[in-house]
Amino acid sequence: MNFKKLNTYGGWAAFLIALITYTLTVEPTASFWDCGEFIACAYKLQVPHPAGAPFFLLLGRIASLFALGNVAKVALMVNMVSVLSSAFTILFMFWSISLLARKIIGQKAEELSERNIILVLGASLVGSLVYTWSDSFWFSAVEAEVYGMSSFFTAIVIWAVLKWELIDDEAAANKWMIFIAYLVGLSIGVHLLNLVTIPALGLWVYYKKANKVTWKGGIFAFLVGLVILGVIMVGVITGIPSFSFSFDKFFVNTLGLPFASGMIFFLIVLIAALVYGIIWSSRNKKVMINTALISFAFILIGYSSYTIALIRSNYNPPINENDPSDVLGFTYYLKREQYGSRPLMYGPIYSSKLMAIDKGTANYKVGHGEYEIYDYTPSYKWSNQMLLPRIWSQDPNHIRLYESKLGLSPGQAPKMGDNMDYMFSYQLGHMYWRYFLWNFWGRASDIADTGKTSILESKSDLPSSLQNNWGRTNFFALPLLLGLIGLLYQYFKRDRDFIVMFLLFLLTGAGLVVYLNSPPVEPRERDYIYVGSFYIFAMWIGLGVMALADFALKFMKQSKSSAIVASALGLLIPIQMVTQTWRGHDRSGRVHQVDFARNLLSSVAPNAILFTGGDNDTFPLWYVQEVEGFRTDVRVCNLSLLGTDWYIDQMKRETYESEALPISFDKDEVLKGINDQIPYVENPNEQVKAGINLKQYLKLVKENEPAIQMTVTTGESINTLPSTNLFLEYDQDAVRKMGFVQKEYEEGLTGFMKWSIGERDLLKNDLIVLDIIAQNNWERPIYFGGTLSPSSYLNLKEFFQLEGYAYRLTPVRIQGARDGIVNTEAMYDNVMHKFKWDNLNNPNIVYDSEFYLKVPIITARYAFLRLANQLLVEGDSVRTEEVLDKSLEVMPNASIPFDQLVANYTSLYYAIGKSEKAKAISDLMIKDMDERLTYFIDKNNTGETSEWGRDNVQTFIQDDLRVMSMLVSITEDFDQALAKNYKDIYDAQVAKLR
């Protein structure tokens, strides 16, 4: 048997299996979260949010060309970049396990016996297939995110270091070291996660180079690796832009030279110094220095992919986040300053009191021929600071969660023990160990915050509504057990390799947990961050196959047989895994995320201004506009970004068919630190209390009028909001002619719009929204997305009319319309004729509970419910039934489980005389809720809630009891006998609670 050939073929076989798996299950269009932004930016080489991932975008742009002009296929082609990257990850994983297994055996490739060849190949295949079909890695492999390619760089770097170890010729080995450095440099242009492997990999270098290996030497080598990591993170990634700006500031402000001259000089000096050092070290035969300098040069070459952001930003593309078009913006972009910072080793906790605010670092702007200081970033001084502060956030919602998780009373000061308890129970336990068990034990469901599966509980024990939850898996802990066996096997056989592997496991897992210092709640599950540690554990699973052959099966007389049997037994684990994980990861027919974006854009009138919220309100819209060219007349205005000067500046430019937004503020008036937060300070003047003219107030803010200013602790004067009441005058005849106010409400056109904004501070994005409303003069339609946070509506809901997924702002106030009114005709046309619902009724397509069923589905059903209810109020029972039937047709219970909104349909069906349709819904929901309550109340009473999470179980019970009670109440008005039946079920469930 020729091992080298079989090893090569085996690796490519694993690659092919992974490639087929991911190709068959890849998402055909843009996914939610960052994917829409990445696809749009890759397609036109635009500038996404920092860190930008320029190398990923370059490959995405090349992939998009394979769409051959079919814009509907662009997303699929960019998704295939992740598919290929992930499949190549498996290829190099196979070969890495093979190298580690051979080191345990201690033989060269040509010396391996037939038994050992089978064993090495079996171990490699088992480990790589386990990772192929693991939960977290598969999730990132089928969408246009950076984590698949980041895993590829982790895999190929580990493989390259293991290959380097085998090379005796120093010159050839050094070439591999330079190759590794280049891979590290390229990986910076994808994601920084795999850089944390550098300190551990440095140990392998030490083990090979050292004449005598000692613990002190190993620790020193690890510390050197940490220094190298620091040099890359601080000296290269953030250091080079910082030095560039320092040089540029000196050249411009002191020497009077043009902007960017200092940066160019710095880069020339840096390159010249590197070239000189490389030539000098080569001539003087300083091999180590020469290799180090060439390696550093190749890191910089890989890192240079970031120049794409600088180049493309200068062309002012529609997506140009942070606007890194000059030295100042480019520095800010590369240093990722928009994300702020979290305390790591020492800092405040949530109960710390602010003692003082000092001037911090200077904030610069490009002035007239020089860089000017316009403000200083505040430096906060806190009391009661703590080592390793984990409970650090000052957000009031976060503080309540900290207190709840730690069992502390409101206002009770936490101690160091509480801080550590939070780190171990939540950050390491809930936000890492739970994810680890998802991948190697089993996952209870795809419902947010659920934990590992109870492996002895069969699906038949679950309520029927949960039996087919796509996210539920049960591996019976077999991958975990085999991984632990492999871990111990490597420790006893090759303790040095084990140390490196264990450090890699820690650094890419628990180390990242400590470094990221997560707050008490996240917008989504974050398991994809830790796939590096899952990668290492999957390698141990592969090595566990060798342990089975050497120990558990050593009784077999033919050594070859033990290798075959161990490999076969090992292969049963990934095969069992894929039978569990395939359905939950098959996104091949899922397209509603793009339909959701189209529906939101279809909700608004031509040339509209549409205010949206976070990533999922905005990125899918960017995708359909930038790639598919849909509704480019609409200006999507992201409120999360509208608090930044660069985004405000971009909104003031024409884009495609959309005119510039009517913003009166100049860039200097909204720079970072200026008008970031305007506090509400009540003015004692009764006339001011009664109301202030919005246009006049905005003018005072622009002019920094002392009459509305107050002095803060730093001695600076800042603008304030002196009244909760605002008013805006308008031309009522001009508005009437525009025709967007419904006839029955035209009498409300008084020429005077007045409302109370509430006793609240104005954030910069609120200020700009008010400015747009004031300056627009009702010339362009203004809409607010239906999924915004309540504070984003600025207490304007009584001026809204719902026309689909978005509320249109009107100057007419409908007293008591706490959620606006419904524009029946416009909304009926949108929902029934314009909106798309492709594949929502397909029960074989995954619609995850974590986000899908919470936002897009609720938004859709709420639109149907509001429209049907308004039609009923207007006496149109025919169209009321049409709307309700359409909702059930496009979102049946079989694919999208009925929820509280659907429960409300029953009252509408009863009201139009369709009692059978109402009963069909309520019977199905009562049955499902009765099963769930029986299951979860029992879990709650016995305290067996770890699988689902204690808070989740409480929520499930409360929600189902509330909906059941609502159905009882609705049914009582129309069918007393049925209502009594429902009431008996409800009472029986309540009686079980204790």
PDB file of C-alpha atoms in Angstrom, residues 119 278 290 399 521 831 872 986:
ATOM      1  CA  LEU A 119      -5.463   3.417  11.111  1.00  0.00           C
ATOM      2  CA  ILE A 278      16.745  41.748   4.002  1.00  0.00           C
ATOM      3  CA  ASN A 290      16.732  37.281   7.085  1.00  0.00           C
ATOM      4  CA  ILE A 399     -27.522  45.866  34.847  1.00  0.00           C
ATOM      5  CA  VAL A 521     -27.179  39.424  26.280  1.00  0.00           C
ATOM      6  CA  VAL A 831     -49.853  42.563   0.860  1.00  0.00           C
ATOM      7  CA  LEU A 872     -63.561  44.157   9.224  1.00  0.00           C
ATOM      8  CA  TYR A 986     -56.561  25.597  30.710  1.00  0.00           C
TER       9      TYR A 986
END
